[in-house]
Amino acid sequence: MRRKLFDQAMFGAVVLCAALGVAILAVILLDVALKGAPALNVAFFTDRPLPLGEEGGGVAPAIIGTLMMLGVAAVIGVPIGVGTAIYLAEYGRGRLASAVSYTIDLLAGVPSVVVGVFVWAVFVRNVFGSFNGLAGGIALALIMIPIITRTVEEMLRLVPDTYREAALGLGVSRAKTILCVVIPTARGGIVTGIILAVARAGGETAPLVLTALGNQFFNFDLMQPMAALPLQIYSYATSPYADWHTKAWGSALVLILVIGLLSLSTRLATRKRAGF
């Protein structure tokens, strides 16, 4: 009887904790939606920001800049993160694997502003010579790599060893077993990890202030200062104008929608073929 009551109490506690976690997220999303919805109109998505004190305008350059820099970050960060995860999950043994694992943990704990300072000191000052979108993409890639590595590594470890043993028993090489059996089986989890990393990078502001700097105009050149939604939110939120405050909430809502739609479309595209 006491064991049954204890089990029921524990079940109720974990359900309550889960409900609180979901409720906190729901309150945040509802608050952003209510305060950001009034700013959304056609001009918000098609126009550039207007000068100080002028009402109207939009955040189109920031949306374009965010997508471009996230694209650069994904091109750099996804191969490195997935490759590191494959090494740790499938080959990692001994001191080298321990050193790589420790480095990834250390990189995951580095504050994003420190990443921004590092990219500014190495790339902006000594390589490119000016603020630009490519440096912003590199900074975001450094933030994405440890997240991708850890999530993909865990997904690969969840694949049963019997799958590997069956493939190896048929004479398939280790590399081909990983590429044709292990990775396709864990595809759903791998994609989820990548989306989580993109979502985390998409909301970063500090590294972009030190690398991409921001731009009030349309810019498709990665070697020039580039706008981004987090930078636009920061600029609008710290202004003294009520109209810009509304636009800051609208920009936050758009950022959430972009990440949400990207995650939803990717999950739907991989759901039927995912093993996990």
Short mmCIF file of C-alpha atoms in Angstrom, two decimals:
data_model
loop_
_atom_site.label_atom_id
_atom_site.label_comp_id
_atom_site.label_asym_id
_atom_site.label_seq_id
_atom_site.Cartn_x
_atom_site.Cartn_y
_atom_site.Cartn_z
CA MET A 1 0.00 0.00 0.00
CA ARG A 2 2.79 2.42 0.96
CA ARG A 3 4.67 1.57 -2.26
CA LYS A 4 1.57 2.24 -4.34
CA LEU A 5 0.97 5.59 -2.64
CA PHE A 6 4.64 6.52 -3.15
CA ASP A 7 4.43 5.63 -6.87
CA GLN A 8 1.28 7.69 -7.29
CA ALA A 9 2.84 10.64 -5.47
CA MET A 10 5.96 10.49 -7.66
CA PHE A 11 3.85 10.20 -10.81
CA GLY A 12 1.82 13.23 -9.76
CA ALA A 13 5.00 15.20 -9.02
CA VAL A 14 6.58 14.53 -12.40
CA VAL A 15 3.32 15.31 -14.22
CA LEU A 16 3.11 18.59 -12.28
CA CYS A 17 6.72 19.45 -13.20
CA ALA A 18 6.04 18.68 -16.87
CA ALA A 19 2.89 20.80 -16.81
CA LEU A 20 4.78 23.72 -15.24
CA GLY A 21 7.48 23.49 -17.90
CA VAL A 22 4.89 23.55 -20.70
CA ALA A 23 2.94 26.33 -18.96
CA ILE A 24 6.02 28.56 -18.72
CA LEU A 25 6.67 28.13 -22.43
CA ALA A 26 3.00 28.75 -23.23
CA VAL A 27 2.96 31.97 -21.19
CA ILE A 28 6.09 33.27 -22.94
CA LEU A 29 4.75 32.45 -26.40
CA LEU A 30 1.34 33.96 -25.61
CA ASP A 31 2.91 37.14 -24.26
CA VAL A 32 5.15 37.54 -27.32
CA ALA A 33 2.22 36.81 -29.66
CA LEU A 34 -0.12 39.33 -28.00
CA LYS A 35 2.46 42.12 -27.94
CA GLY A 36 4.01 41.35 -31.32
CA ALA A 37 0.92 40.71 -33.44
CA PRO A 38 -0.04 44.43 -33.76
CA ALA A 39 3.29 45.11 -35.52
CA LEU A 40 2.75 42.52 -38.24
CA ASN A 41 1.66 43.81 -41.64
CA VAL A 42 2.88 43.64 -45.21
CA ALA A 43 5.35 46.52 -44.78
CA PHE A 44 6.85 44.82 -41.72
CA PHE A 45 8.01 41.93 -43.90
CA THR A 46 8.95 43.91 -47.04
CA ASP A 47 10.41 47.27 -45.94
CA ARG A 48 13.62 48.28 -44.27
CA PRO A 49 13.77 50.04 -40.86
CA LEU A 50 13.12 53.78 -40.96
CA PRO A 51 15.31 56.47 -39.30
CA LEU A 52 14.96 57.43 -35.64
CA GLY A 53 11.60 58.94 -34.75
CA GLU A 54 9.80 57.86 -37.94
CA GLU A 55 6.93 55.42 -37.58
CA GLY A 56 6.47 52.53 -40.02
CA GLY A 57 9.03 50.47 -41.87
CA GLY A 58 9.85 46.81 -41.40
CA VAL A 59 12.53 44.25 -40.71
CA ALA A 60 13.00 42.64 -44.12
CA PRO A 61 16.83 43.17 -44.14
CA ALA A 62 17.02 41.53 -40.70
CA ILE A 63 15.02 38.49 -41.82
CA ILE A 64 17.23 38.07 -44.91
CA GLY A 65 20.42 38.58 -42.90
CA THR A 66 19.37 36.08 -40.24
CA LEU A 67 18.63 33.39 -42.83
CA MET A 68 21.91 34.04 -44.69
CA MET A 69 24.07 33.88 -41.57
CA LEU A 70 22.26 30.80 -40.29
CA GLY A 71 22.90 29.23 -43.68
CA VAL A 72 26.62 29.97 -43.39
CA ALA A 73 26.66 28.65 -39.83
CA ALA A 74 24.89 25.45 -40.89
CA VAL A 75 27.29 24.85 -43.79
CA ILE A 76 30.24 25.16 -41.38
CA GLY A 77 28.79 23.74 -38.18
CA VAL A 78 26.70 20.76 -39.32
CA PRO A 79 29.51 18.76 -41.01
CA ILE A 80 31.92 19.44 -38.15
CA GLY A 81 29.35 18.68 -35.46
CA VAL A 82 28.02 15.51 -37.12
CA GLY A 83 31.53 14.29 -37.97
CA THR A 84 32.71 14.81 -34.39
CA ALA A 85 29.62 13.00 -33.08
CA ILE A 86 30.25 10.04 -35.39
CA TYR A 87 33.85 9.85 -34.19
CA LEU A 88 32.86 9.94 -30.51
CA ALA A 89 29.98 7.45 -30.89
CA GLU A 90 31.51 4.98 -33.34
CA TYR A 91 35.30 5.27 -33.08
CA GLY A 92 36.07 7.27 -29.97
CA ARG A 93 38.34 5.34 -27.63
CA GLY A 94 41.29 6.32 -25.44
CA ARG A 95 42.82 9.68 -24.62
CA LEU A 96 42.10 11.37 -27.93
CA ALA A 97 38.36 10.68 -27.59
CA SER A 98 38.43 11.91 -24.00
CA ALA A 99 40.22 15.09 -25.09
CA VAL A 100 37.71 15.70 -27.90
CA SER A 101 34.77 15.07 -25.58
CA TYR A 102 36.18 17.41 -22.94
CA THR A 103 36.81 20.10 -25.56
CA ILE A 104 33.23 19.86 -26.82
CA ASP A 105 31.90 20.20 -23.26
CA LEU A 106 34.19 23.18 -22.69
CA LEU A 107 33.05 24.83 -25.94
CA ALA A 108 29.41 24.28 -24.96
CA GLY A 109 29.99 26.16 -21.72
CA VAL A 110 31.73 29.17 -23.25
CA PRO A 111 29.47 32.26 -23.10
CA SER A 112 28.32 33.42 -26.52
CA VAL A 113 29.83 36.86 -25.99
CA VAL A 114 33.25 35.23 -25.55
CA VAL A 115 32.72 33.43 -28.85
CA GLY A 116 31.91 36.78 -30.41
CA VAL A 117 35.06 38.38 -28.97
CA PHE A 118 37.16 35.49 -30.29
CA VAL A 119 35.75 35.74 -33.82
CA TRP A 120 36.11 39.52 -33.73
CA ALA A 121 39.75 39.30 -32.65
CA VAL A 122 40.74 36.55 -35.09
CA PHE A 123 38.57 37.04 -38.17
CA VAL A 124 37.15 40.58 -38.10
CA ARG A 125 40.42 42.29 -37.12
CA ASN A 126 43.10 40.06 -38.65
CA VAL A 127 41.45 38.24 -41.58
CA PHE A 128 38.54 40.26 -43.01
CA GLY A 129 39.48 43.69 -41.68
CA SER A 130 35.86 44.78 -41.16
CA PHE A 131 32.54 43.70 -39.69
CA ASN A 132 30.63 41.39 -42.02
CA GLY A 133 27.99 38.69 -42.24
CA LEU A 134 30.49 35.89 -42.88
CA ALA A 135 32.13 36.52 -39.50
CA GLY A 136 28.67 36.43 -37.95
CA GLY A 137 28.05 33.04 -39.57
CA ILE A 138 31.35 31.73 -38.23
CA ALA A 139 30.46 32.87 -34.70
CA LEU A 140 27.07 31.17 -34.92
CA ALA A 141 28.73 27.99 -36.25
CA LEU A 142 30.97 27.85 -33.16
CA ILE A 143 27.85 28.01 -31.01
CA MET A 144 26.11 25.29 -33.03
CA ILE A 145 28.95 22.74 -33.09
CA PRO A 146 28.82 21.50 -29.45
CA ILE A 147 25.00 21.31 -29.48
CA ILE A 148 24.98 19.28 -32.70
CA THR A 149 27.81 17.05 -31.49
CA ARG A 150 26.18 16.10 -28.20
CA THR A 151 22.68 15.54 -29.56
CA VAL A 152 23.83 13.56 -32.60
CA GLU A 153 26.21 11.50 -30.48
CA GLU A 154 23.38 10.51 -28.15
CA MET A 155 21.13 9.62 -31.10
CA LEU A 156 23.83 7.41 -32.63
CA ARG A 157 24.39 5.62 -29.32
CA LEU A 158 20.66 4.81 -29.20
CA VAL A 159 20.93 2.73 -32.37
CA PRO A 160 21.02 -0.94 -31.22
CA ASP A 161 24.35 -2.69 -31.68
CA THR A 162 22.51 -5.57 -33.36
CA TYR A 163 22.05 -3.33 -36.42
CA ARG A 164 25.79 -2.82 -36.67
CA GLU A 165 26.54 -6.48 -36.00
CA ALA A 166 24.09 -7.60 -38.68
CA ALA A 167 25.66 -5.31 -41.28
CA LEU A 168 29.20 -6.26 -40.31
CA GLY A 169 28.20 -9.93 -40.37
CA LEU A 170 27.18 -9.54 -44.01
CA GLY A 171 30.66 -8.32 -44.86
CA VAL A 172 29.83 -4.60 -45.03
CA SER A 173 32.67 -2.29 -44.04
CA ARG A 174 32.53 -0.23 -40.83
CA ALA A 175 32.30 3.07 -42.70
CA LYS A 176 29.51 1.83 -44.97
CA THR A 177 27.64 0.43 -41.96
CA ILE A 178 27.70 3.87 -40.35
CA LEU A 179 26.64 5.67 -43.53
CA CYS A 180 23.98 3.23 -44.73
CA VAL A 181 22.63 1.73 -41.49
CA VAL A 182 23.41 3.77 -38.37
CA ILE A 183 22.87 7.31 -39.68
CA PRO A 184 19.62 6.54 -41.58
CA THR A 185 18.25 4.79 -38.48
CA ALA A 186 18.96 7.82 -36.31
CA ARG A 187 18.02 10.38 -38.96
CA GLY A 188 15.06 11.83 -37.04
CA GLY A 189 17.10 12.48 -33.90
CA ILE A 190 19.99 13.90 -35.90
CA VAL A 191 17.71 16.37 -37.65
CA THR A 192 16.16 17.34 -34.32
CA GLY A 193 19.60 18.06 -32.90
CA ILE A 194 20.53 20.20 -35.88
CA ILE A 195 17.27 22.17 -35.61
CA LEU A 196 17.88 22.74 -31.89
CA ALA A 197 21.32 24.12 -32.71
CA VAL A 198 19.93 26.38 -35.44
CA ALA A 199 17.24 27.65 -33.05
CA ARG A 200 19.84 28.41 -30.39
CA ALA A 201 22.11 30.22 -32.86
CA GLY A 202 19.20 32.12 -34.40
CA GLY A 203 18.49 33.88 -31.12
CA GLU A 204 22.04 34.94 -30.30
CA THR A 205 22.72 38.68 -30.15
CA ALA A 206 26.09 39.23 -28.46
CA PRO A 207 28.29 37.46 -31.05
CA LEU A 208 26.55 39.28 -33.90
CA VAL A 209 27.10 42.71 -32.32
CA LEU A 210 30.85 41.99 -32.43
CA THR A 211 30.91 40.44 -35.91
CA ALA A 212 28.00 41.29 -38.24
CA LEU A 213 27.40 44.65 -36.48
CA GLY A 214 23.99 45.21 -38.15
CA ASN A 215 22.72 47.14 -41.17
CA GLN A 216 19.60 49.23 -41.74
CA PHE A 217 19.62 48.58 -45.49
CA PHE A 218 19.14 45.55 -47.75
CA ASN A 219 22.43 43.71 -48.12
CA PHE A 220 23.12 40.39 -49.84
CA ASP A 221 26.92 40.65 -49.62
CA LEU A 222 28.33 38.47 -46.82
CA MET A 223 31.48 40.60 -46.75
CA GLN A 224 29.56 43.68 -45.58
CA PRO A 225 27.88 44.48 -42.23
CA MET A 226 24.60 42.57 -42.13
CA ALA A 227 21.31 42.95 -40.28
CA ALA A 228 19.84 40.20 -38.12
CA LEU A 229 16.61 39.82 -36.17
CA PRO A 230 18.32 39.59 -32.73
CA LEU A 231 20.22 42.81 -33.48
CA GLN A 232 17.02 44.48 -34.68
CA ILE A 233 15.16 43.37 -31.54
CA TYR A 234 17.94 44.80 -29.35
CA SER A 235 17.95 48.09 -31.27
CA TYR A 236 14.17 48.48 -31.13
CA ALA A 237 13.82 47.36 -27.49
CA THR A 238 16.41 49.85 -26.20
CA SER A 239 14.88 52.80 -28.08
CA PRO A 240 12.60 55.37 -26.35
CA TYR A 241 9.81 55.04 -28.97
CA ALA A 242 6.63 53.02 -28.31
CA ASP A 243 6.30 52.14 -32.00
CA TRP A 244 9.78 50.58 -31.97
CA HIS A 245 8.95 48.66 -28.81
CA THR A 246 5.98 47.11 -30.64
CA LYS A 247 8.28 46.28 -33.54
CA ALA A 248 10.71 44.62 -31.13
CA TRP A 249 7.91 42.31 -29.98
CA GLY A 250 6.91 41.75 -33.61
CA SER A 251 10.49 40.88 -34.53
CA ALA A 252 10.66 38.41 -31.63
CA LEU A 253 7.44 36.82 -32.85
CA VAL A 254 8.80 36.54 -36.38
CA LEU A 255 12.03 34.97 -35.08
CA ILE A 256 10.02 32.35 -33.18
CA LEU A 257 7.85 31.67 -36.22
CA VAL A 258 10.87 31.27 -38.53
CA ILE A 259 12.49 28.74 -36.18
CA GLY A 260 9.18 26.98 -35.57
CA LEU A 261 8.33 26.67 -39.26
CA LEU A 262 11.84 25.46 -40.05
CA SER A 263 11.61 22.83 -37.31
CA LEU A 264 8.09 21.73 -38.31
CA SER A 265 8.88 21.42 -42.02
CA THR A 266 12.05 19.44 -41.32
CA ARG A 267 10.31 17.08 -38.91
CA LEU A 268 7.47 16.48 -41.39
CA ALA A 269 9.96 15.82 -44.19
CA THR A 270 11.87 13.24 -42.15
CA ARG A 271 9.05 11.72 -40.07
CA LYS A 272 8.10 8.91 -42.44
CA ARG A 273 11.66 7.72 -42.91
CA ALA A 274 12.98 8.30 -39.41
CA GLY A 275 13.81 5.39 -37.18
CA PHE A 276 13.99 7.43 -33.94
#
